[in-house]
mmCIF file of C-alpha atoms and ligand atoms in Angstrom:
data_model
loop_
_atom_site.group_PDB
_atom_site.id
_atom_site.type_symbol
_atom_site.label_atom_id
_atom_site.label_comp_id
_atom_site.label_asym_id
_atom_site.label_seq_id
_atom_site.Cartn_x
_atom_site.Cartn_y
_atom_site.Cartn_z
ATOM 1 C CA UNK A 102 0.000 0.000 0.000
ATOM 2 C CA UNK A 103 0.952 3.662 -0.503
ATOM 3 C CA UNK A 104 0.507 6.118 2.346
ATOM 4 C CA UNK A 105 -0.195 9.752 1.512
ATOM 5 C CA UNK A 106 -0.695 12.967 3.483
ATOM 6 C CA UNK A 107 -3.788 14.907 2.454
ATOM 7 C CA UNK A 108 -5.247 18.271 3.460
ATOM 8 C CA UNK A 109 -8.140 17.980 5.929
ATOM 9 C CA UNK A 110 -8.752 21.662 6.674
ATOM 10 C CA UNK A 111 -7.216 24.901 5.446
ATOM 11 C CA UNK A 112 -4.854 26.207 8.154
ATOM 12 C CA UNK A 113 -5.637 29.468 9.897
ATOM 13 C CA UNK A 114 -2.381 31.026 11.094
ATOM 14 C CA UNK A 115 0.281 28.363 11.689
ATOM 15 C CA UNK A 116 -0.790 24.941 10.387
ATOM 16 C CA UNK A 117 -1.686 22.272 12.977
ATOM 17 C CA UNK A 118 -1.115 18.529 12.562
ATOM 18 C CA UNK A 119 -4.934 18.127 12.626
ATOM 19 C CA UNK A 120 -5.090 20.050 9.313
ATOM 20 C CA UNK A 121 -3.572 16.935 7.714
ATOM 21 C CA UNK A 122 -4.604 13.310 7.378
ATOM 22 C CA UNK A 123 -2.828 10.029 6.517
ATOM 23 C CA UNK A 124 -4.595 7.887 3.924
ATOM 24 C CA UNK A 125 -3.747 4.525 2.365
ATOM 25 C CA UNK A 126 -4.256 3.842 -1.345
ATOM 26 C CA UNK A 127 -2.911 1.148 -3.674
ATOM 27 C CA UNK A 128 0.555 1.696 -5.158
ATOM 28 C CA UNK A 129 -0.021 3.145 -8.660
ATOM 29 C CA UNK A 130 1.069 1.471 -11.911
ATOM 30 C CA UNK A 131 3.253 3.364 -14.391
ATOM 31 C CA UNK A 132 2.087 3.814 -17.983
ATOM 32 C CA UNK A 133 4.275 4.194 -21.073
ATOM 33 C CA UNK A 134 7.009 6.813 -20.606
ATOM 34 C CA UNK A 135 6.390 6.892 -16.851
ATOM 35 C CA UNK A 136 8.381 5.638 -13.889
ATOM 36 C CA UNK A 137 7.171 4.290 -10.550
ATOM 37 C CA UNK A 138 9.241 5.806 -7.785
ATOM 38 C CA UNK A 139 9.684 5.172 -4.072
ATOM 39 C CA UNK A 140 10.229 8.251 -1.909
ATOM 40 C CA UNK A 141 13.454 8.246 0.104
ATOM 41 C CA UNK A 142 13.399 11.882 1.316
ATOM 42 C CA UNK A 143 10.521 14.309 1.296
ATOM 43 C CA UNK A 144 11.240 18.018 1.125
ATOM 44 C CA UNK A 145 9.123 20.367 3.246
ATOM 45 C CA UNK A 146 9.387 23.984 2.032
ATOM 46 C CA UNK A 147 7.925 27.362 2.992
ATOM 47 C CA UNK A 148 6.093 27.785 -0.349
ATOM 48 C CA UNK A 149 3.813 24.867 0.562
ATOM 49 C CA UNK A 150 2.173 27.089 3.189
ATOM 50 C CA UNK A 151 0.831 29.297 0.375
ATOM 51 C CA UNK A 152 -0.530 26.282 -1.497
ATOM 52 C CA UNK A 153 -2.701 25.376 1.516
ATOM 53 C CA UNK A 154 -4.665 28.618 1.215
ATOM 54 C CA UNK A 155 -7.793 28.871 -0.934
ATOM 55 C CA UNK A 156 -6.217 31.664 -3.013
ATOM 56 C CA UNK A 157 -4.941 30.543 -6.405
ATOM 57 C CA UNK A 158 -1.584 31.834 -7.631
ATOM 58 C CA UNK A 159 0.662 30.917 -10.565
ATOM 59 C CA UNK A 160 0.409 27.344 -9.317
ATOM 60 C CA UNK A 161 -2.803 25.622 -8.252
ATOM 61 C CA UNK A 162 -3.564 25.405 -4.545
ATOM 62 C CA UNK A 163 -4.130 22.083 -2.784
ATOM 63 C CA UNK A 164 -7.820 21.190 -2.523
ATOM 64 C CA UNK A 165 -9.326 19.523 0.565
ATOM 65 C CA UNK A 166 -8.556 15.756 0.525
ATOM 66 C CA UNK A 167 -5.815 16.220 -2.077
ATOM 67 C CA UNK A 168 -2.229 15.094 -1.487
ATOM 68 C CA UNK A 169 0.048 17.921 -0.279
ATOM 69 C CA UNK A 170 2.347 19.144 -3.061
ATOM 70 C CA UNK A 171 6.101 18.868 -2.805
ATOM 71 C CA UNK A 172 9.375 17.599 -4.107
ATOM 72 C CA UNK A 173 10.952 14.261 -3.223
ATOM 73 C CA UNK A 174 14.208 12.423 -3.678
ATOM 74 C CA UNK A 175 13.185 8.980 -4.836
ATOM 75 C CA UNK A 176 14.366 5.675 -6.259
ATOM 76 C CA UNK A 177 13.028 4.277 -9.533
ATOM 77 C CA UNK A 178 11.467 0.875 -8.752
ATOM 78 C CA UNK A 179 9.771 0.278 -12.121
ATOM 79 C CA UNK A 180 10.460 1.992 -15.437
ATOM 80 C CA UNK A 181 8.462 2.316 -18.632
ATOM 81 C CA UNK A 182 10.685 5.142 -19.859
ATOM 82 C CA UNK A 183 13.774 4.400 -21.986
ATOM 83 C CA UNK A 184 16.044 6.804 -20.049
ATOM 84 C CA UNK A 185 15.433 5.319 -16.589
ATOM 85 C CA UNK A 186 16.389 2.045 -14.937
ATOM 86 C CA UNK A 187 15.466 0.457 -11.644
ATOM 87 C CA UNK A 188 17.712 1.942 -8.961
ATOM 88 C CA UNK A 189 18.099 5.382 -10.563
ATOM 89 C CA UNK A 190 17.822 8.228 -8.059
ATOM 90 C CA UNK A 191 15.617 11.105 -9.118
ATOM 91 C CA UNK A 192 14.152 14.394 -7.976
ATOM 92 C CA UNK A 193 10.402 14.545 -8.673
ATOM 93 C CA UNK A 194 7.303 16.437 -7.569
ATOM 94 C CA UNK A 195 4.909 13.705 -6.507
ATOM 95 C CA UNK A 196 3.898 15.342 -3.213
ATOM 96 C CA UNK A 197 3.740 13.896 0.278
ATOM 97 C CA UNK A 198 3.458 10.171 -0.424
ATOM 98 C CA UNK A 199 5.526 7.002 -0.232
ATOM 99 C CA UNK A 200 5.151 5.999 -3.897
ATOM 100 C CA UNK A 201 4.163 7.838 -7.045
ATOM 101 C CA UNK A 202 4.275 7.739 -10.821
ATOM 102 C CA UNK A 203 5.850 10.524 -12.859
ATOM 103 C CA UNK A 204 6.494 11.160 -16.521
ATOM 104 C CA UNK A 205 10.111 10.611 -17.501
ATOM 105 C CA UNK A 206 10.321 14.217 -18.665
ATOM 106 C CA UNK A 207 9.162 15.507 -15.284
ATOM 107 C CA UNK A 208 11.918 13.950 -13.187
ATOM 108 C CA UNK A 209 15.586 14.915 -12.883
ATOM 109 C CA UNK A 210 18.264 12.266 -12.417
ATOM 110 C CA UNK A 211 20.594 12.752 -9.456
ATOM 111 C CA UNK A 212 24.212 11.625 -9.590
ATOM 112 C CA UNK A 213 24.737 9.797 -6.277
ATOM 113 C CA UNK A 214 28.538 9.906 -6.655
ATOM 114 C CA UNK A 215 28.747 13.703 -6.202
ATOM 115 C CA UNK A 216 27.216 14.042 -2.743
ATOM 116 C CA UNK A 217 24.620 12.284 -0.554
ATOM 117 C CA UNK A 218 21.343 12.072 -2.494
ATOM 118 C CA UNK A 219 19.519 14.232 0.077
ATOM 119 C CA UNK A 220 21.447 17.252 -1.257
ATOM 120 C CA UNK A 221 19.317 16.986 -4.409
ATOM 121 C CA UNK A 222 16.520 18.621 -2.412
ATOM 122 C CA UNK A 223 18.807 21.165 -0.756
ATOM 123 C CA UNK A 224 22.121 22.664 -1.717
ATOM 124 C CA UNK A 225 22.149 20.827 -5.088
ATOM 125 C CA UNK A 226 18.425 21.337 -5.647
ATOM 126 C CA UNK A 227 15.704 23.971 -5.606
ATOM 127 C CA UNK A 228 16.933 25.943 -2.544
ATOM 128 C CA UNK A 229 20.560 26.021 -3.725
ATOM 129 C CA UNK A 230 19.456 27.213 -7.173
ATOM 130 C CA UNK A 231 17.286 29.881 -5.559
ATOM 131 C CA UNK A 232 20.313 31.237 -3.696
ATOM 132 C CA UNK A 233 22.478 31.133 -6.821
ATOM 133 C CA UNK A 234 20.101 32.939 -9.215
ATOM 134 C CA UNK A 235 18.685 35.320 -6.632
ATOM 135 C CA UNK A 236 22.108 36.572 -5.641
ATOM 136 C CA UNK A 237 23.998 36.497 -8.946
ATOM 137 C CA UNK A 238 21.290 37.138 -11.573
ATOM 138 C CA UNK A 239 18.619 39.150 -9.756
ATOM 139 C CA UNK A 240 20.998 40.750 -7.245
ATOM 140 C CA UNK A 241 23.770 41.238 -9.846
ATOM 141 C CA UNK A 242 26.323 40.842 -7.062
ATOM 142 C CA UNK A 243 29.738 42.366 -7.833
ATOM 143 C CA UNK A 244 33.069 41.549 -6.131
ATOM 144 C CA UNK A 245 33.823 43.455 -2.904
ATOM 145 C CA UNK A 246 30.201 44.458 -2.362
ATOM 146 C CA UNK A 247 28.363 44.133 0.940
ATOM 147 C CA UNK A 248 25.486 41.680 1.336
ATOM 148 C CA UNK A 249 22.855 41.256 4.011
ATOM 149 C CA UNK A 250 20.773 38.060 3.971
ATOM 150 C CA UNK A 251 17.846 37.380 6.299
ATOM 151 C CA UNK A 252 16.816 33.812 7.117
ATOM 152 C CA UNK A 253 20.539 33.187 6.894
ATOM 153 C CA UNK A 254 20.785 29.753 8.533
ATOM 154 C CA UNK A 255 18.117 28.127 6.368
ATOM 155 C CA UNK A 256 18.345 26.135 3.153
ATOM 156 C CA UNK A 257 18.469 29.179 0.870
ATOM 157 C CA UNK A 258 20.070 31.772 3.167
ATOM 158 C CA UNK A 259 23.021 29.593 4.209
ATOM 159 C CA UNK A 260 23.949 29.175 0.530
ATOM 160 C CA UNK A 261 23.472 32.877 -0.274
ATOM 161 C CA UNK A 262 26.055 33.858 2.346
ATOM 162 C CA UNK A 263 28.578 31.291 1.168
ATOM 163 C CA UNK A 264 28.289 32.272 -2.506
ATOM 164 C CA UNK A 265 28.767 35.903 -1.467
ATOM 165 C CA UNK A 266 32.002 34.888 0.305
ATOM 166 C CA UNK A 267 33.158 32.920 -2.768
ATOM 167 C CA UNK A 268 32.639 36.142 -4.762
ATOM 168 C CA UNK A 269 34.854 38.073 -2.344
ATOM 169 C CA UNK A 270 32.064 40.030 -0.665
ATOM 170 C CA UNK A 271 31.403 41.031 2.920
ATOM 171 C CA UNK A 272 28.281 39.270 4.196
ATOM 172 C CA UNK A 273 26.171 39.523 7.295
ATOM 173 C CA UNK A 274 23.092 37.500 8.179
ATOM 174 C CA UNK A 275 20.176 37.358 10.573
ATOM 175 C CA UNK A 276 18.717 34.202 12.116
ATOM 176 C CA UNK A 277 16.468 33.243 15.006
ATOM 177 C CA UNK A 278 18.736 31.431 17.509
ATOM 178 C CA UNK A 279 22.250 31.942 18.916
ATOM 179 C CA UNK A 280 23.164 28.452 17.674
ATOM 180 C CA UNK A 281 22.254 29.498 14.114
ATOM 181 C CA UNK A 282 24.195 32.756 14.445
ATOM 182 C CA UNK A 283 27.283 30.861 15.657
ATOM 183 C CA UNK A 284 26.911 28.275 12.868
ATOM 184 C CA UNK A 285 26.840 30.780 10.015
ATOM 185 C CA UNK A 286 29.748 32.813 11.389
ATOM 186 C CA UNK A 287 31.995 30.032 12.744
ATOM 187 C CA UNK A 288 31.308 27.271 10.204
ATOM 188 C CA UNK A 289 30.074 29.043 7.072
ATOM 189 C CA UNK A 290 32.367 32.086 7.206
ATOM 190 C CA UNK A 291 29.820 34.910 7.379
ATOM 191 C CA UNK A 292 31.570 38.101 8.551
ATOM 192 C CA UNK A 293 28.926 38.765 11.207
ATOM 193 C CA UNK A 294 25.389 37.845 12.145
ATOM 194 C CA UNK A 295 22.703 38.745 14.659
ATOM 195 C CA UNK A 296 19.839 36.979 16.382
ATOM 196 C CA UNK A 297 16.749 38.926 15.310
ATOM 197 C CA UNK A 298 14.836 37.660 18.340
ATOM 198 C CA UNK A 299 17.315 39.337 20.719
ATOM 199 C CA UNK A 300 18.051 42.533 18.783
ATOM 200 C CA UNK A 301 15.215 45.055 18.907
ATOM 201 C CA UNK A 302 16.627 47.970 16.881
ATOM 202 C CA UNK A 303 17.414 46.406 13.475
ATOM 203 C CA UNK A 304 18.294 49.744 11.911
ATOM 204 C CA UNK A 305 21.087 50.451 14.411
ATOM 205 C CA UNK A 306 22.286 46.838 14.248
ATOM 206 C CA UNK A 307 22.639 46.993 10.450
ATOM 207 C CA UNK A 308 24.378 50.368 10.683
ATOM 208 C CA UNK A 309 26.834 48.960 13.227
ATOM 209 C CA UNK A 310 27.611 45.775 11.275
ATOM 210 C CA UNK A 311 27.728 47.435 7.821
ATOM 211 C CA UNK A 312 28.606 51.111 8.473
ATOM 212 C CA UNK A 313 29.096 51.788 4.745
ATOM 213 C CA UNK A 314 25.681 50.354 3.894
ATOM 214 C CA UNK A 315 24.228 47.409 1.993
ATOM 215 C CA UNK A 316 24.748 46.780 -1.735
ATOM 216 C CA UNK A 317 22.562 43.668 -1.964
ATOM 217 C CA UNK A 318 19.824 42.668 0.472
ATOM 218 C CA UNK A 319 18.634 39.078 -0.068
ATOM 219 C CA UNK A 320 15.228 38.965 1.604
ATOM 220 C CA UNK A 321 13.936 35.627 2.832
ATOM 221 C CA UNK A 322 11.709 36.920 5.599
ATOM 222 C CA UNK A 323 10.106 40.347 5.043
ATOM 223 C CA UNK A 324 8.565 42.279 7.937
ATOM 224 C CA UNK A 325 10.489 44.554 10.298
ATOM 225 C CA UNK A 326 13.947 43.285 9.355
ATOM 226 C CA UNK A 327 13.292 44.245 5.752
ATOM 227 C CA UNK A 328 11.881 47.650 6.717
ATOM 228 C CA UNK A 329 15.200 48.430 8.412
ATOM 229 C CA UNK A 330 17.187 47.711 5.238
ATOM 230 C CA UNK A 331 15.902 50.617 3.113
ATOM 231 C CA UNK A 332 17.587 53.468 5.038
ATOM 232 C CA UNK A 333 20.799 51.389 5.046
ATOM 233 C CA UNK A 334 21.027 50.801 1.283
ATOM 234 C CA UNK A 335 24.032 52.094 -0.629
ATOM 235 C CA UNK A 336 23.722 54.046 -3.880
ATOM 236 C CA UNK A 337 22.477 51.586 -6.567
ATOM 237 C CA UNK A 338 21.584 49.036 -3.899
ATOM 238 C CA UNK A 339 19.508 46.025 -4.868
ATOM 239 C CA UNK A 340 16.742 44.401 -2.815
ATOM 240 C CA UNK A 341 16.073 40.821 -3.906
ATOM 241 C CA UNK A 342 12.665 39.578 -2.759
ATOM 242 C CA UNK A 343 13.087 35.824 -2.465
ATOM 243 C CA UNK A 344 10.663 35.052 0.369
ATOM 244 C CA UNK A 345 8.494 36.735 3.021
ATOM 245 C CA UNK A 346 8.178 33.923 5.543
ATOM 246 C CA UNK A 347 7.396 36.272 8.450
ATOM 247 C CA UNK A 348 4.094 36.963 6.676
ATOM 248 C CA UNK A 349 3.029 33.452 5.588
ATOM 249 C CA UNK A 350 1.224 32.471 8.796
ATOM 250 C CA UNK A 351 -0.321 35.821 9.683
ATOM 251 C CA UNK A 352 -4.079 35.887 10.004
ATOM 252 C CA UNK A 353 -4.160 39.593 9.118
ATOM 253 C CA UNK A 354 -1.673 41.156 6.646
ATOM 254 C CA UNK A 355 0.789 43.646 8.165
ATOM 255 C CA UNK A 356 1.377 47.150 6.896
ATOM 256 C CA UNK A 357 4.934 48.272 7.494
ATOM 257 C CA UNK A 358 6.661 51.643 7.583
ATOM 258 C CA UNK A 359 6.717 53.267 4.158
ATOM 259 C CA UNK A 360 10.392 53.568 3.350
ATOM 260 C CA UNK A 361 10.343 53.720 -0.444
ATOM 261 C CA UNK A 362 11.674 57.295 -0.283
ATOM 262 C CA UNK A 363 15.087 55.723 0.166
ATOM 263 C CA UNK A 364 14.751 53.956 -3.181
ATOM 264 C CA UNK A 365 14.791 57.380 -4.828
ATOM 265 C CA UNK A 366 17.777 58.859 -3.076
ATOM 266 C CA UNK A 367 19.734 55.574 -3.332
ATOM 267 C CA UNK A 368 18.692 54.922 -6.957
ATOM 268 C CA UNK A 369 17.940 51.438 -5.675
ATOM 269 C CA UNK A 370 16.174 48.527 -7.340
ATOM 270 C CA UNK A 371 13.767 45.996 -5.805
ATOM 271 C CA UNK A 372 12.852 42.807 -7.654
ATOM 272 C CA UNK A 373 11.074 39.582 -6.861
ATOM 273 C CA UNK A 374 11.823 36.314 -8.641
ATOM 274 C CA UNK A 375 11.014 32.617 -8.776
ATOM 275 C CA UNK A 376 13.722 29.985 -9.071
ATOM 276 C CA UNK A 377 11.791 28.472 -12.002
ATOM 277 C CA UNK A 378 12.401 31.663 -14.042
ATOM 278 C CA UNK A 379 15.936 30.363 -14.631
ATOM 279 C CA UNK A 380 15.114 26.768 -15.512
ATOM 280 C CA UNK A 381 17.194 26.830 -18.721
ATOM 281 C CA UNK A 382 20.276 27.678 -16.664
ATOM 282 C CA UNK A 383 19.652 25.163 -13.855
ATOM 283 C CA UNK A 384 22.023 22.484 -15.249
ATOM 284 C CA UNK A 385 25.019 24.818 -15.557
ATOM 285 C CA UNK A 386 24.362 26.325 -12.112
ATOM 286 C CA UNK A 387 24.113 22.850 -10.555
ATOM 287 C CA UNK A 388 27.443 21.921 -12.127
ATOM 288 C CA UNK A 389 29.025 25.038 -10.603
ATOM 289 C CA UNK A 390 27.476 24.347 -7.196
ATOM 290 C CA UNK A 391 28.662 20.710 -7.281
ATOM 291 C CA UNK A 392 32.192 21.899 -8.078
ATOM 292 C CA UNK A 393 32.183 24.364 -5.161
ATOM 293 C CA UNK A 394 30.848 21.618 -2.895
ATOM 294 C CA UNK A 395 33.564 19.187 -3.935
ATOM 295 C CA UNK A 396 36.207 21.892 -3.482
ATOM 296 C CA UNK A 397 34.984 22.469 0.078
ATOM 297 C CA UNK A 398 33.953 26.047 -0.744
ATOM 298 C CA UNK A 399 30.313 25.293 0.050
ATOM 299 C CA UNK A 400 29.152 23.526 3.191
ATOM 300 C CA UNK A 401 25.682 22.444 4.177
ATOM 301 C CA UNK A 402 23.635 21.054 7.039
ATOM 302 C CA UNK A 403 20.354 19.208 6.972
ATOM 303 C CA UNK A 404 17.707 18.725 9.631
ATOM 304 C CA UNK A 405 16.198 15.305 9.014
ATOM 305 C CA UNK A 406 12.965 14.144 10.660
ATOM 306 C CA UNK A 407 13.228 10.349 10.816
ATOM 307 C CA UNK A 408 9.577 9.575 11.638
ATOM 308 C CA UNK A 409 8.417 8.559 8.149
ATOM 309 C CA UNK A 410 5.498 9.928 6.153
ATOM 310 C CA UNK A 411 3.258 10.456 9.233
ATOM 311 C CA UNK A 412 5.796 12.943 10.593
ATOM 312 C CA UNK A 413 5.759 15.204 7.497
ATOM 313 C CA UNK A 414 3.143 17.648 8.893
ATOM 314 C CA UNK A 415 5.054 18.055 12.166
ATOM 315 C CA UNK A 416 8.351 18.539 10.291
ATOM 316 C CA UNK A 417 6.702 21.152 8.062
ATOM 317 C CA UNK A 418 5.288 23.071 11.045
ATOM 318 C CA UNK A 419 8.633 22.859 12.850
ATOM 319 C CA UNK A 420 10.429 24.338 9.803
ATOM 320 C CA UNK A 421 7.927 27.216 9.622
ATOM 321 C CA UNK A 422 8.705 27.952 13.287
ATOM 322 C CA UNK A 423 12.501 27.819 12.868
ATOM 323 C CA UNK A 424 13.222 24.284 14.109
ATOM 324 C CA UNK A 425 15.642 23.605 11.241
ATOM 325 C CA UNK A 426 19.262 24.495 10.545
ATOM 326 C CA UNK A 427 19.882 24.176 6.813
ATOM 327 C CA UNK A 428 17.460 22.131 4.749
ATOM 328 C CA UNK A 429 14.500 20.446 6.487
ATOM 329 C CA UNK A 430 13.805 16.954 5.137
ATOM 330 C CA UNK A 431 11.733 13.958 6.156
ATOM 331 C CA UNK A 432 13.269 10.496 5.775
ATOM 332 C CA UNK A 433 10.657 8.167 4.305
ATOM 333 C CA UNK A 434 12.465 4.936 3.411
ATOM 334 C CA UNK A 435 15.836 3.283 2.886
ATOM 335 C CA UNK A 436 17.245 2.742 -0.607
ATOM 336 C CA UNK A 437 16.494 -0.711 -2.064
ATOM 337 C CA UNK A 438 19.768 -0.948 -3.983
HETATM 338 P P1 LIG B 637 14.442 27.797 5.578
HETATM 339 O O1 LIG B 637 15.090 29.143 5.702
HETATM 340 O O2 LIG B 637 15.309 26.590 5.563
HETATM 341 O O3 LIG B 637 13.353 27.593 6.739
HETATM 342 C C1 LIG B 637 12.474 28.593 7.100
HETATM 343 C C2 LIG B 637 13.091 29.503 8.174
HETATM 344 O O4 LIG B 637 12.369 30.716 8.254
HETATM 345 C C3 LIG B 637 12.989 28.942 9.579
HETATM 346 O O5 LIG B 637 14.032 28.065 9.867
HETATM 347 C C4 LIG B 637 13.042 30.207 10.447
HETATM 348 O O6 LIG B 637 14.381 30.438 10.889
HETATM 349 C C5 LIG B 637 12.657 31.329 9.472
HETATM 350 N N1 LIG B 637 11.487 32.062 9.966
HETATM 351 C C6 LIG B 637 10.285 31.568 10.309
HETATM 352 N N2 LIG B 637 9.464 32.551 10.738
HETATM 353 C C7 LIG B 637 10.186 33.702 10.672
HETATM 354 C C8 LIG B 637 9.913 35.065 11.004
HETATM 355 N N3 LIG B 637 8.719 35.451 11.486
HETATM 356 N N4 LIG B 637 10.884 35.983 10.810
HETATM 357 C C9 LIG B 637 12.086 35.616 10.327
HETATM 358 N N5 LIG B 637 12.413 34.343 10.010
HETATM 359 C C10 LIG B 637 11.471 33.403 10.174
HETATM 360 O O7 LIG B 637 13.522 27.814 4.276
HETATM 361 P P2 LIG B 637 14.026 27.954 2.770
HETATM 362 O O8 LIG B 637 13.505 26.822 2.007
HETATM 363 O O9 LIG B 637 15.481 28.229 2.774
HETATM 364 O O10 LIG B 637 13.263 29.272 2.299
HETATM 365 C C11 LIG B 637 13.698 30.552 2.744
HETATM 366 C C12 LIG B 637 12.843 31.641 2.078
HETATM 367 O O11 LIG B 637 13.048 31.593 0.685
HETATM 368 C C13 LIG B 637 11.355 31.474 2.314
HETATM 369 O O12 LIG B 637 10.774 32.745 2.484
HETATM 370 C C14 LIG B 637 10.869 30.861 1.012
HETATM 371 O O13 LIG B 637 9.528 31.159 0.763
HETATM 372 C C15 LIG B 637 11.804 31.502 0.012
HETATM 373 N N6 LIG B 637 12.017 30.748 -1.239
HETATM 374 C C16 LIG B 637 11.757 31.390 -2.410
HETATM 375 C C17 LIG B 637 11.976 30.769 -3.618
HETATM 376 C C18 LIG B 637 11.726 31.507 -4.881
HETATM 377 O O14 LIG B 637 11.746 30.905 -5.954
HETATM 378 N N7 LIG B 637 11.512 32.803 -4.798
HETATM 379 C C19 LIG B 637 12.446 29.434 -3.630
HETATM 380 C C20 LIG B 637 12.728 28.811 -2.405
HETATM 381 C C21 LIG B 637 12.512 29.484 -1.204
HETATM 382 P P3 LIG B 637 14.728 31.422 12.138
HETATM 383 O O15 LIG B 637 15.100 30.519 13.259
HETATM 384 O O16 LIG B 637 15.864 32.212 11.616
HETATM 385 O O17 LIG B 637 13.497 32.218 12.437
HETATM 386 C C1 LIG B 638 8.460 30.289 -2.291
HETATM 387 C C2 LIG B 638 7.554 31.259 -1.964
HETATM 388 C C3 LIG B 638 6.564 31.587 -2.849
HETATM 389 C C4 LIG B 638 8.430 29.652 -3.536
HETATM 390 C C5 LIG B 638 7.432 29.973 -4.425
HETATM 391 C C6 LIG B 638 6.500 30.963 -4.076
HETATM 392 C C7 LIG B 638 9.438 27.989 -4.904
HETATM 393 C C8 LIG B 638 5.390 31.286 -4.973
HETATM 394 C C9 LIG B 638 4.188 31.621 -4.431
HETATM 395 C C10 LIG B 638 2.995 31.895 -5.236
HETATM 396 O O1 LIG B 638 3.036 31.825 -6.453
HETATM 397 O O2 LIG B 638 1.970 32.147 -4.605
HETATM 398 O O3 LIG B 638 9.379 29.913 -1.397
HETATM 399 O O4 LIG B 638 9.381 28.681 -3.731
#
């Protein structure tokens, strides 16, 4: 049998485990040009919170009793596609379930000799690519510039800071625990960091850590931290809107200070993006990231919930509340081969 996690009720505020249900269905059968895959790791990501709302966006929302959307790292256990064999490791979007079928064109093969396969959902997957394109393409980062990244100890933010260091930049980050702050400074080489739950005056903190201002702000969180960036931008500063996680679980939208005046005087630019905008360049970026990883220039951590498919809702909620360092995953099964 195949166990799946479905949506029982649309969350109000932070999701609760009772918003989800575990159901059992037969394992599906692949048709021509499809593969049957067995989930090894499930990825839980902030964007899934938006999919649980009734509001439709560029991607369809999850309906009540539907399987929760999401990416997995999986093993091919039956193939009706010429390019895949039993035992191949792939990245696919079958959602929160133990088994699924996918078209051969909709899955990406993972090379298990480069790094542990779990990295295909993290540093060598969607979050790593988000960091890469957000910083280098949207942010147009130049050598010797100064970077501030919020959400700096997470899957995306931890990679942003390290790429900025590879490019010879000064980088500071914010994160929600002292352990995370120590990790990004001591292990990842950030120049400085602060715990946003202990600091109250973000404006003064940013001024102290980057007295000459910020060239690129990589925004993962939004809210008050982001408000404090605008007065601290340098001339021609860039604000990259990657995520706004501080807003995802609010029951009532926030209105912040109106700081866009600073965009005028700083001739600054603000731009949002989606990692999928750069899909044509994903293969070359992944090759670059793999090289940096193998050279020891990029490091990563993962927070792995070992409780199987039933524990996916709890792992998701924990990630939304900051329980993870680096990429949050759920281990679903062992490899067969
Ligand atoms: P992540 O950072 O690994 O995990 C989420 C983190 O958000 C938590 O660990 C928590 O860390 C932090 N957080 C939660 N509530 C917060 C709040 N109120 N204020 C500040 N921080 C808060 O997740 P990720 O996968 O790397 O994603 C990071 C951001 O990038 C998210 O906003 C996500 O939506 C966005 N994203 C965008 C794209 C795109 O294509 N644009 C793609 C992937 C991800 P603390 O302990 O530090 O609070
Ligand atoms: C994300 C946040 C938001 C993300 C995608 C979105 C892939 C898109 C949201 C929408 O279209 O409503 O982290 O990651």
